[in-house]
XYZ file of C-alpha atoms in Angstrom:
759
model
C 0.000 0.000 0.000
C 1.307 3.432 -0.917
C 0.140 6.287 1.249
C 0.749 10.001 0.792
C 3.369 11.932 2.656
C 2.481 15.114 4.462
C 3.082 18.344 2.483
C 6.523 19.446 1.451
C 8.301 22.268 3.189
C 7.136 24.924 0.726
C 3.503 23.849 0.959
C 3.650 23.575 4.742
C 4.859 27.155 4.919
C 1.852 28.176 2.876
C -0.412 26.256 5.286
C 1.305 27.301 8.482
C -1.091 30.138 9.237
C -4.070 27.776 8.890
C -3.026 25.072 11.376
C -5.761 26.026 13.809
C -8.594 25.695 11.283
C -11.261 23.055 11.534
C -12.256 20.441 9.013
C -14.048 21.098 5.744
C -14.270 18.911 2.712
C -12.660 20.445 -0.377
C -15.770 19.478 -2.293
C -18.186 21.073 0.180
C -21.623 21.910 -1.220
C -22.002 25.565 -2.133
C -25.644 25.251 -3.122
C -28.010 23.962 -5.784
C -27.771 25.146 -9.446
C -25.353 27.992 -8.732
C -25.018 31.055 -10.911
C -21.791 33.000 -11.334
C -21.608 36.711 -10.756
C -18.587 38.468 -12.262
C -17.163 41.709 -10.883
C -18.436 44.785 -12.721
C -14.958 46.163 -13.234
C -13.589 42.975 -14.869
C -12.492 44.155 -18.305
C -12.276 40.619 -19.659
C -15.818 39.608 -18.702
C -18.246 39.085 -21.585
C -21.120 41.500 -21.106
C -23.814 39.971 -23.300
C -26.886 38.042 -22.235
C -25.281 34.730 -23.142
C -22.518 35.219 -20.521
C -23.434 33.146 -17.479
C -21.504 35.606 -15.370
C -24.240 38.185 -15.950
C -27.214 35.834 -16.227
C -29.789 37.121 -13.732
C -32.438 34.496 -14.396
C -31.308 32.240 -11.547
C -32.397 32.644 -7.989
C -30.094 35.227 -6.341
C -29.661 32.900 -3.357
C -28.125 30.270 -5.670
C -25.448 32.569 -7.089
C -21.738 32.252 -6.423
C -19.801 35.498 -6.170
C -16.299 35.345 -7.542
C -13.313 37.413 -8.529
C -10.470 36.645 -10.881
C -7.785 38.419 -12.860
C -9.309 37.113 -16.106
C -12.642 35.548 -17.148
C -13.296 34.009 -20.604
C -16.476 32.519 -22.048
C -16.447 30.364 -25.154
C -19.965 30.466 -26.595
C -19.310 27.590 -29.012
C -18.118 25.119 -26.351
C -20.169 26.742 -23.600
C -17.109 26.801 -21.269
C -16.407 29.499 -18.669
C -12.762 29.891 -17.681
C -11.554 32.027 -14.744
C -7.813 32.415 -14.195
C -5.471 34.221 -11.843
C -6.197 34.283 -8.120
C -9.687 32.928 -8.553
C -11.964 33.312 -5.536
C -15.466 31.848 -5.354
C -17.689 32.363 -2.315
C -21.228 31.537 -1.293
C -22.969 31.264 2.097
C -19.697 31.597 3.992
C -17.837 29.007 1.879
C -14.869 30.076 -0.225
C -12.690 28.415 -2.855
C -9.321 29.766 -4.004
C -7.428 28.384 -7.005
C -5.123 29.408 -9.824
C -7.854 28.555 -12.350
C -11.456 27.308 -12.494
C -13.065 25.804 -15.619
C -16.842 25.242 -15.900
C -18.140 23.138 -18.781
C -21.817 24.034 -18.932
C -22.615 21.216 -21.337
C -21.179 18.369 -19.254
C -21.752 20.061 -15.888
C -18.128 19.548 -14.874
C -16.306 22.139 -12.769
C -12.537 21.808 -12.379
C -10.336 23.859 -10.012
C -6.582 23.564 -10.445
C -3.408 24.889 -8.886
C -2.988 25.649 -5.166
C -6.611 24.853 -4.472
C -7.841 25.885 -1.039
C -11.363 25.720 0.376
C -12.509 27.312 3.607
C -15.751 27.054 5.534
C -17.861 29.508 7.547
C -15.877 28.690 10.694
C -12.466 29.055 9.067
C -12.209 25.377 8.079
C -9.556 24.641 5.465
C -8.609 21.957 2.952
C -5.897 21.930 0.290
C -5.300 19.968 -2.918
C -3.841 20.193 -6.406
C -7.002 19.440 -8.386
C -10.714 19.295 -7.570
C -13.359 18.103 -10.069
C -16.979 18.870 -9.137
C -20.444 18.581 -10.594
C -22.100 21.816 -11.606
C -24.094 21.915 -8.377
C -20.770 21.907 -6.495
C -22.098 19.115 -4.292
C -20.341 15.919 -5.365
C -16.919 15.447 -6.882
C -13.416 14.043 -6.954
C -10.123 15.396 -5.547
C -6.449 14.459 -5.877
C -3.460 15.008 -3.567
C -5.597 16.198 -0.675
C -4.651 17.738 2.677
C -7.284 18.390 5.371
C -6.528 20.651 8.339
C -8.602 19.555 11.334
C -9.956 21.811 14.043
C -7.486 20.622 16.678
C -4.449 20.905 14.392
C -4.522 17.324 13.122
C -4.026 16.552 9.446
C -5.422 14.048 6.959
C -3.435 13.539 3.763
C -4.619 11.321 0.885
C -3.737 10.450 -2.713
C -7.307 11.005 -3.798
C -10.787 11.442 -2.413
C -14.412 11.406 -3.438
C -17.407 13.135 -1.905
C -20.971 11.881 -2.053
C -23.501 13.958 -0.111
C -22.182 14.089 3.486
C -19.633 11.288 3.071
C -16.014 11.877 2.056
C -13.962 8.796 1.150
C -10.162 9.019 1.003
C -7.929 6.390 -0.576
C -4.442 5.635 0.759
C -4.544 8.214 3.532
C -2.492 9.121 6.592
C -3.586 10.924 9.763
C -1.579 12.578 12.534
C -2.244 15.347 15.058
C 1.501 15.951 15.451
C 3.401 18.903 13.962
C 5.061 18.143 10.640
C 7.569 20.971 10.805
C 9.740 22.544 13.485
C 9.351 26.062 14.837
C 11.841 27.348 12.242
C 9.948 25.739 9.333
C 12.086 22.655 8.796
C 10.359 19.353 7.923
C 9.678 17.113 10.901
C 8.432 13.545 10.837
C 5.381 13.175 13.110
C 5.898 11.205 16.327
C 3.047 8.942 15.329
C 0.621 8.581 12.485
C -2.102 6.249 11.301
C -1.938 4.969 7.739
C -4.917 3.310 6.090
C -6.070 2.034 2.714
C -9.343 3.895 3.089
C -10.608 6.657 5.378
C -14.273 7.683 5.565
C -15.387 11.007 7.007
C -19.067 11.317 7.898
C -19.744 15.005 8.258
C -23.201 14.476 9.735
C -21.691 12.399 12.576
C -18.435 14.399 12.609
C -16.428 11.183 12.809
C -13.482 9.685 10.924
C -13.310 5.906 10.372
C -10.452 3.819 8.992
C -10.090 0.577 7.051
C -6.837 -1.340 6.916
C -5.299 1.010 9.465
C -1.985 0.559 11.229
C -0.185 2.703 13.767
C 3.329 3.956 13.082
C 5.409 5.143 16.021
C 8.529 7.140 15.206
C 8.269 5.850 11.626
C 8.095 2.172 12.600
C 4.928 0.079 12.058
C 3.639 -0.804 15.522
C 0.241 -2.497 15.607
C -2.766 -2.927 13.307
C -5.843 -0.966 14.355
C -8.966 -2.715 13.113
C -12.112 -0.642 13.564
C -10.232 2.567 14.377
C -12.295 5.761 14.561
C -12.104 9.151 16.250
C -13.934 12.493 16.296
C -12.988 14.975 13.591
C -12.930 17.916 15.981
C -11.715 18.696 19.468
C -14.843 17.523 21.406
C -14.490 13.923 22.525
C -16.362 11.215 20.648
C -17.688 7.779 21.504
C -15.284 4.890 21.036
C -12.602 2.685 22.531
C -9.639 4.390 24.157
C -6.015 3.307 24.131
C -5.485 0.240 26.376
C -3.012 0.317 29.274
C -0.671 -2.424 30.473
C 0.699 -2.958 33.990
C 2.675 -5.686 35.749
C 2.508 -5.905 39.545
C 3.414 -8.264 42.351
C -0.166 -8.376 43.623
C -2.101 -8.872 40.399
C 0.379 -10.052 37.779
C -0.041 -8.766 34.220
C -2.975 -6.352 33.846
C -4.580 -5.185 30.603
C -7.212 -2.438 30.763
C -9.486 -1.779 27.775
C -11.534 1.420 28.238
C -14.570 2.570 26.273
C -15.835 6.158 26.208
C -19.427 7.277 25.596
C -20.141 10.910 24.876
C -23.756 10.885 25.975
C -24.368 14.563 25.276
C -22.579 17.893 25.257
C -22.515 17.923 29.057
C -22.436 14.228 30.026
C -20.087 11.338 29.399
C -19.465 7.800 30.605
C -16.215 5.863 30.701
C -16.273 2.126 31.333
C -13.392 -0.308 31.323
C -12.600 -3.903 32.035
C -9.219 -4.966 33.374
C -8.067 -8.551 33.123
C -5.265 -9.882 35.328
C -3.108 -12.958 35.161
C -3.305 -13.594 38.932
C -6.758 -12.399 40.056
C -10.309 -12.023 38.827
C -11.155 -9.232 36.342
C -11.996 -5.730 37.551
C -14.812 -3.572 36.149
C -14.730 0.200 36.345
C -17.151 2.988 35.373
C -17.105 6.772 35.674
C -20.066 9.038 34.915
C -19.630 12.816 34.710
C -22.216 15.521 34.243
C -21.944 19.285 33.931
C -25.280 20.869 34.799
C -26.481 24.423 34.626
C -25.733 25.119 38.285
C -22.964 22.666 39.044
C -21.322 19.354 38.268
C -20.917 15.892 39.703
C -18.899 12.762 39.049
C -19.404 9.156 40.187
C -16.823 6.362 39.874
C -17.286 2.710 40.725
C -14.957 -0.315 40.835
C -16.125 -3.909 41.246
C -14.710 -7.448 41.273
C -15.341 -10.778 42.948
C -12.302 -12.468 44.367
C -10.112 -13.408 47.284
C -9.261 -10.946 50.029
C -6.794 -11.395 52.875
C -8.282 -9.771 55.962
C -6.338 -7.370 58.181
C -8.391 -8.544 61.175
C -6.534 -11.238 63.123
C -9.877 -12.711 64.228
C -11.181 -13.124 60.667
C -10.350 -15.943 58.232
C -7.153 -15.473 56.258
C -8.889 -15.615 52.890
C -12.433 -15.549 51.596
C -14.256 -15.186 48.306
C -16.507 -12.142 48.183
C -17.531 -9.021 46.338
C -14.922 -6.289 46.451
C -15.482 -2.770 45.265
C -15.171 0.972 45.725
C -17.556 3.888 45.176
C -16.340 7.474 44.805
C -18.670 10.391 44.120
C -18.266 14.151 44.320
C -20.473 17.068 43.352
C -21.009 20.773 43.875
C -23.938 22.987 42.893
C -24.312 26.764 43.101
C -28.024 27.123 43.815
C -27.778 30.880 43.459
C -25.186 33.578 44.036
C -25.121 32.872 47.787
C -26.155 29.255 48.365
C -23.942 26.258 47.553
C -24.606 22.539 48.006
C -21.691 20.091 47.884
C -20.996 16.537 48.890
C -18.752 13.522 48.483
C -19.148 9.788 48.983
C -16.254 7.350 49.442
C -16.932 3.746 50.394
C -14.983 0.534 49.924
C -15.753 -3.095 50.628
C -12.600 -3.797 52.658
C -9.480 -2.133 53.968
C -7.026 -3.332 51.337
C -8.996 -3.112 48.085
C -7.699 0.364 47.150
C -4.068 -0.568 47.744
C -4.423 -3.976 46.088
C -5.565 -2.418 42.816
C -3.407 0.750 43.038
C -6.431 3.042 43.247
C -5.434 5.029 46.344
C -3.050 4.987 49.313
C -5.488 6.778 51.640
C -5.875 5.266 55.103
C -9.241 6.954 55.736
C -12.204 7.581 53.447
C -14.356 10.577 54.287
C -17.912 11.101 53.040
C -19.305 14.611 53.456
C -22.117 16.979 52.660
C -22.377 20.743 53.135
C -25.026 23.375 52.527
C -23.445 26.836 52.653
C -24.566 30.421 52.349
C -21.926 33.125 51.914
C -22.235 36.856 51.470
C -19.975 39.791 52.255
C -20.761 39.836 55.989
C -22.154 36.432 56.975
C -21.553 32.707 56.634
C -23.875 29.761 57.291
C -23.049 26.054 57.029
C -25.020 22.875 57.611
C -22.563 19.989 57.260
C -21.894 16.416 58.215
C -19.344 13.711 57.599
C -18.606 10.053 58.212
C -15.259 8.267 58.080
C -14.386 4.754 57.003
C -11.059 3.718 58.469
C -8.622 1.619 56.460
C -5.965 1.530 59.166
C -4.884 -1.828 60.484
C -6.009 -2.184 64.098
C -8.569 0.644 64.045
C -12.100 -0.263 65.125
C -14.657 0.957 62.580
C -17.380 0.992 65.233
C -15.323 3.513 67.221
C -14.968 5.864 64.244
C -17.037 9.041 64.738
C -19.958 10.211 62.630
C -20.515 13.967 62.745
C -24.106 14.835 61.955
C -25.001 17.580 61.881
C -22.617 20.510 62.328
C -24.197 23.938 62.255
C -22.052 27.052 61.992
C -23.150 30.663 61.591
C -20.958 33.762 61.590
C -21.922 37.400 61.253
C -19.482 40.275 60.808
C -20.478 43.771 61.954
C -18.830 47.146 62.027
C -18.041 48.765 65.359
C -19.859 52.123 65.404
C -17.937 53.354 68.483
C -14.240 52.574 68.022
C -14.155 51.614 64.360
C -13.187 47.983 64.798
C -14.783 44.781 63.536
C -17.168 42.509 65.444
C -17.711 38.855 64.580
C -20.496 36.791 66.127
C -20.525 32.991 65.911
C -22.930 30.196 66.801
C -21.968 26.543 66.412
C -23.302 23.111 67.267
C -22.010 19.589 66.598
C -23.194 16.058 67.332
C -20.666 13.188 67.214
C -21.988 9.633 67.384
C -20.225 6.253 67.454
C -21.642 2.762 67.084
C -19.448 1.704 69.970
C -17.801 4.445 71.964
C -18.262 7.901 73.378
C -20.995 10.164 72.019
C -20.619 13.930 72.310
C -22.909 16.887 71.610
C -21.869 20.510 71.922
C -23.137 24.025 71.248
C -21.590 27.435 71.776
C -22.042 31.105 70.998
C -19.155 33.538 70.827
C -18.167 37.069 69.948
C -14.853 38.625 68.907
C -13.861 42.272 68.540
C -10.754 43.330 66.576
C -9.265 46.775 66.065
C -6.209 47.547 63.937
C -4.456 50.902 64.135
C -1.165 52.510 63.061
C 0.589 54.834 65.509
C 2.498 57.972 64.572
C 5.757 56.077 65.093
C 4.764 53.464 62.508
C 3.753 50.732 64.937
C 0.946 48.385 63.909
C -1.233 47.608 66.925
C -4.032 45.016 66.938
C -6.453 44.762 69.871
C -8.665 41.689 70.390
C -11.390 40.846 72.897
C -12.935 37.376 72.756
C -15.722 35.673 74.687
C -17.565 32.358 74.304
C -20.051 30.201 76.189
C -20.066 26.385 75.696
C -22.518 23.620 76.575
C -21.548 19.911 76.253
C -23.304 16.625 76.759
C -21.521 13.264 76.510
C -22.087 9.609 77.309
C -20.089 6.352 77.384
C -16.999 8.405 78.212
C -15.247 5.427 79.774
C -14.933 3.815 76.332
C -12.420 6.473 75.211
C -8.990 4.916 75.703
C -7.004 8.102 76.369
C -8.154 9.450 79.701
C -7.390 13.126 79.111
C -9.720 13.079 76.080
C -12.786 11.746 77.909
C -14.041 14.675 79.911
C -16.890 14.199 82.381
C -20.096 12.500 81.272
C -23.457 14.252 81.297
C -23.999 17.979 80.936
C -21.034 20.348 81.235
C -20.748 24.094 80.675
C -17.914 26.596 80.587
C -17.184 30.230 79.811
C -14.155 31.461 77.900
C -12.723 34.959 77.892
C -9.481 36.405 76.502
C -8.044 39.802 75.609
C -4.922 40.484 73.575
C -2.761 43.294 72.253
C -0.348 42.561 69.387
C 2.286 45.165 68.449
C 4.538 45.124 65.376
C 7.194 47.763 64.676
C 8.873 47.399 61.247
C 12.251 49.015 60.437
C 13.264 49.129 56.758
C 16.544 49.965 55.060
C 18.970 49.130 52.288
C 21.377 46.218 52.664
C 23.436 43.929 50.408
C 22.102 45.530 47.247
C 18.487 45.087 48.265
C 15.964 46.051 50.937
C 15.632 44.498 54.368
C 12.884 44.872 56.956
C 13.261 44.011 60.652
C 9.957 43.668 62.506
C 10.069 43.126 66.278
C 6.761 41.821 67.590
C 5.251 41.496 71.055
C 1.872 40.114 72.069
C 0.130 40.301 75.450
C -2.692 37.845 76.179
C -4.804 37.739 79.329
C -7.196 34.816 79.943
C -8.790 33.409 83.116
C -8.665 29.691 83.899
C -10.959 27.561 81.727
C -12.481 24.220 82.745
C -10.819 22.322 79.913
C -10.444 18.816 81.323
C -14.134 18.508 82.266
C -15.006 18.899 78.589
C -14.692 15.980 76.105
C -11.918 16.482 73.568
C -12.875 15.447 70.057
C -11.219 18.002 67.761
C -8.267 19.460 69.730
C -5.971 16.467 70.130
C -3.045 17.347 67.865
C -1.263 20.005 69.939
C 2.096 21.274 68.739
C 3.828 24.651 68.970
C 4.765 26.001 65.534
C 5.625 29.359 64.010
C 2.160 29.400 62.433
C 0.302 29.334 65.784
C 2.814 31.067 68.082
C 0.847 34.343 68.051
C -2.611 32.767 67.763
C -5.155 33.657 70.423
C -5.833 29.939 70.844
C -2.715 27.881 70.087
C -4.756 24.663 70.089
C -6.637 23.674 66.949
C -10.387 23.039 67.150
C -12.918 24.185 69.742
C -12.789 21.576 72.520
C -9.647 22.947 74.154
C -8.755 26.599 74.721
C -5.335 27.997 75.611
C -6.145 29.781 78.879
C -2.600 30.922 79.685
C -1.914 34.604 80.337
C 1.318 35.203 78.487
C 3.743 37.443 76.687
C 5.024 36.322 73.290
C 8.092 37.829 71.650
C 9.090 37.446 68.021
C 11.314 38.845 65.311
C 10.593 38.805 61.568
C 13.291 39.560 58.986
C 12.652 40.054 55.293
C 15.245 40.658 52.588
C 14.405 41.390 48.957
C 17.274 41.544 46.487
C 17.547 41.349 42.716
C 18.056 37.591 42.724
C 17.192 36.367 46.190
C 14.452 36.869 48.775
C 14.518 35.690 52.385
C 11.709 35.582 54.942
C 12.599 34.455 58.448
C 10.920 34.512 61.841
C 11.642 33.261 65.357
C 9.749 33.564 68.613
C 9.081 32.369 72.166
C 6.313 32.839 74.715
C 6.368 33.320 78.515
C 3.497 32.365 80.801
C 2.697 35.025 83.426
C 1.339 32.693 86.129
C 2.319 29.417 87.817
C -0.999 27.674 87.334
C -1.112 24.203 85.834
C -1.187 23.893 82.070
C -3.252 21.534 79.922
C -0.410 21.013 77.459
C 1.281 17.586 77.656
C 5.023 17.377 78.144
C 6.869 17.544 74.875
C 4.536 19.980 73.103
C 6.830 22.930 73.825
C 4.149 24.685 75.899
C 4.043 22.600 79.068
C 6.232 24.969 81.165
C 6.200 28.693 81.859
C 8.773 29.347 79.136
C 8.030 27.815 75.763
C 10.447 26.337 73.272
C 11.822 28.453 70.433
C 9.981 28.109 67.124
C 10.860 29.590 63.773
C 10.583 29.440 60.023
C 12.872 30.483 57.169
C 12.064 30.628 53.472
C 14.698 31.367 50.820
C 14.006 31.907 47.120
C 16.632 32.341 44.396
C 14.996 33.446 41.137
C 12.712 30.613 40.050
C 15.454 28.029 40.564
C 15.576 27.456 44.311
C 12.925 27.440 47.005
C 13.979 26.369 50.488
C 11.701 26.276 53.541
C 12.842 25.289 57.038
C 10.572 25.011 60.090
C 11.999 24.170 63.492
C 11.414 23.984 67.222
C 14.319 24.109 69.661
C 14.196 22.961 73.282
C 14.339 25.997 75.563
C 16.753 24.270 77.992
C 19.387 22.631 75.798
C 18.428 23.807 72.254
C 17.815 20.213 71.193
C 15.910 19.989 67.911
C 12.360 18.901 68.751
C 10.946 19.599 65.303
C 12.987 19.797 62.137
C 11.135 20.112 58.833
C 12.739 20.915 55.487
C 11.148 21.329 52.067
C 13.429 22.222 49.161
C 12.927 22.496 45.416
C 15.848 23.078 43.070
C 15.623 23.362 39.309
C 13.332 24.377 36.500
C 9.963 23.076 35.414
C 11.556 20.423 33.226
C 14.453 19.416 35.499
C 14.113 19.644 39.262
C 14.830 17.981 42.589
C 12.446 18.046 45.558
C 13.474 16.980 49.054
C 11.305 16.833 52.147
C 12.550 15.904 55.601
C 10.630 15.701 58.876
C 11.810 14.779 62.336
C 9.574 15.036 65.402
C 11.535 14.387 68.598
C 9.107 15.707 71.207
C 9.592 12.988 73.846
C 5.849 12.616 74.323
C 4.726 9.465 76.116
C 2.857 6.710 74.246
C -0.343 7.520 76.138
C -0.922 10.451 73.735
C -1.436 8.466 70.555
C -2.109 11.496 68.354
C 1.350 12.979 68.936
C 3.683 10.091 68.136
C 7.212 11.025 67.081
C 8.410 10.284 63.583
C 11.301 10.791 61.201
C 11.000 10.488 57.436
C 12.590 11.744 54.243
C 10.975 12.192 50.820
C 12.612 12.591 47.427
C 11.226 13.540 44.065
C 13.118 14.390 40.891
C 12.714 14.823 37.150
C 15.565 15.296 34.682
C 15.138 16.326 31.074
C 17.603 14.218 29.081
C 16.500 15.315 25.602
C 13.983 17.685 24.072
C 11.052 15.356 24.706
C 12.591 12.687 26.960
C 12.856 12.780 30.732
C 13.510 10.453 33.647
C 11.729 10.791 36.991
C 11.610 9.179 40.380
C 10.422 9.543 43.966
C 10.875 7.733 47.259
C 9.665 7.835 50.858
C 11.876 6.386 53.572
C 10.764 5.931 57.186
C 13.712 6.818 59.422
C 11.806 6.315 62.663
C 13.734 4.206 65.152
C 13.759 3.653 68.876
C 15.385 7.054 69.306
C 12.161 8.712 68.121
C 9.670 6.019 69.148
C 10.602 3.684 72.023
C 7.964 1.207 70.846
C 9.362 1.009 67.327
C 10.872 -2.280 66.180
C 12.389 -0.781 63.026
C 16.108 -0.172 62.554
C 15.685 3.481 61.575
C 15.782 2.943 57.796
C 12.636 1.442 56.326
C 11.685 2.355 52.730
C 7.934 2.872 52.373
C 7.611 3.063 48.586
C 9.440 4.370 45.555
C 8.953 4.785 41.845
C 11.271 5.348 38.902
C 10.458 5.869 35.253
C 11.206 7.308 31.863
C 8.776 9.399 29.804
C 8.396 10.922 26.347
C 6.018 13.845 25.803
C 5.783 16.053 22.709
C 2.208 17.310 23.254
C 0.701 14.872 20.734
C 2.196 11.688 22.173
C 2.954 10.597 25.719
C 4.841 7.421 26.579
C 5.804 6.394 30.077
C 7.338 3.335 31.698
C 7.227 3.351 35.508
C 8.658 0.955 38.059
C 7.044 1.117 41.500
C 7.855 -0.797 44.643
C 5.917 -0.967 47.918
C 7.821 -2.221 50.955
C 4.988 -2.794 53.423
C 2.345 -5.532 53.484
C -1.240 -4.612 54.314
C -3.514 -7.640 54.065
C -3.547 -8.799 50.457
C -1.842 -5.576 49.326
C 1.547 -7.208 49.541
C 4.905 -5.579 49.127
C 6.610 -5.973 45.785
C 7.265 -4.481 42.363
C 4.882 -3.243 39.719
C 5.505 -1.925 36.209
C 3.209 0.403 34.304
C 3.387 1.147 30.576
C 1.416 4.221 29.585
C 0.601 5.298 26.025
C -1.489 8.394 25.378
C -2.242 9.477 21.803
C -3.865 12.808 21.213
C -7.366 12.577 19.706
C -7.423 8.878 18.922
C -9.718 5.972 19.804
C -10.628 2.599 18.357
């Protein structure tokens, strides 16, 4: 089979400005029984009644307007000849050629030389010769090039149009560029060659017969039944299969099928067959509605699962699956409804089939109203735990949570007032149940003194009511609180002063900002109240100056204190630096609710700080730390660094928590880990990439740990090719930890993504 090559360099230069045009057939219908209207100033036009160029008997709507350098009419042969930059147009369609010959006796119209046709939307097609019937509806074309809407091209030796069907013989298709940015010829990364290509304009779809895929010029695989949409919008059909090899499932082959149900809805289904386990079915439905959108995905199989429960059988045959849905709707300019649903049949299904590494699945809903001065939320959520050893019956369900906030202006002092009302009910199948409600108010005033000091005043008050039951079932005693009804009042006042000093230094500008905060708060009955949302307590630079340094609502930092800090900012031509450090001092000797090791358990807190360095767009370095106030031991050391460009970069993350907190506080366990991620561009379109997570936690950080301080968690390494019309990737992944039937081991994934192609 001989198939056409894409245009030569000279022709491609001519077509370069039209690469964004959409598809039109070069023999597109211009109308029924057309008439030809010649320009009035054409000196060569024949001006008698026999000249069809001036024949006004036809319907004006059927006429074709044209211009040419020369028009001849031979009355004996009844042939009209237009030559020299011929342009014909009708109803938004236009044909350009070096010459057009119309034989009125035979009804044959022939356009020759640099023929180009364009449609109402800027569609374009090119050829050497087009032969049409006199109604310009059906015809024959040679040496054809079609420019598709998304930049793809169809080239053919010849073609024939019949009504809405265009048939091309010995054709080639590719969406890839066929020349470089400087105009040099470039072989497409991939192309499809076929003995016959059929374009159905009514269905806007291209189908192939005898097709084969060529990758980098080499024949790869036959493609029986290949078809794809002729324009950018997706079309129904099979998608490119994917291949993966893994320790858990063996060789996997996924064959997806895509349905474009309508302009705003689609459905993707796929079946994956494995060499080691039963097949897996998958479906995803998406819909874009007038006021929002939603998506639902489902996975299903029937096979063997190894339970993570030591009391359950090791293996069993059962249904295994996963359901994932998300949606959000803007009911009007103020009201929004959103929700998500995530459920799985067992704790290891997601890891077994490489769907997700999440250890908790959260299902939520929220109804919100937002305007410039108020916020209302009705929300709820439920959690499915996938952690080994966690009891699902002890996992909380929050339903409902009500939250309302109203912001008002202060008519007396000019500050801002915020009112809040909140309620929450937490229920467990087996375990402690808690209900709470509170109302609060906060007043803030910001002012600038004549000396340039920024002063912020805050007054805060809140009243809480709690009711709890089955408190004894909470393992950690300090989280239980007292059962039954409990109430408390919270009050705090604060003054925060910043005094920036700016000046030139090191070729740039630096700003020193000393900061001091005074907080006064009476003792709060914290331990009588159940603790559901304030368990992760840790002193950081982000909460050092917070009015409440404990997250959530169930615990409140009731210490009267002074907090000192220093911020330094430097902005140069190439580098910027932002750094801060601070420490707080408690003003009384009363007992604190903070556990030992949090940095806040004594009158003087640990030092906390943060530094961020940026060098152009090449380096970003962030360091967060906490130093022991007594011996400057590093209690928290966190580093995130990125070096490189978008194509070639290295990312490093390191975290070490050495807080010396006892094992009775399970939410604050110490840990040490390092993360790597890198990508290196080795050629214009080729790159290698990799990432790894290593658990460095040993007995030094966690006395209960049985690890040696170097335990890889998972890694991946791969090579990829991407030239914007073709993506190829080969990835090697390894997981080092067993979780039920999600066993440790290697997996290999081959990814092929072709732009605008399906089967």
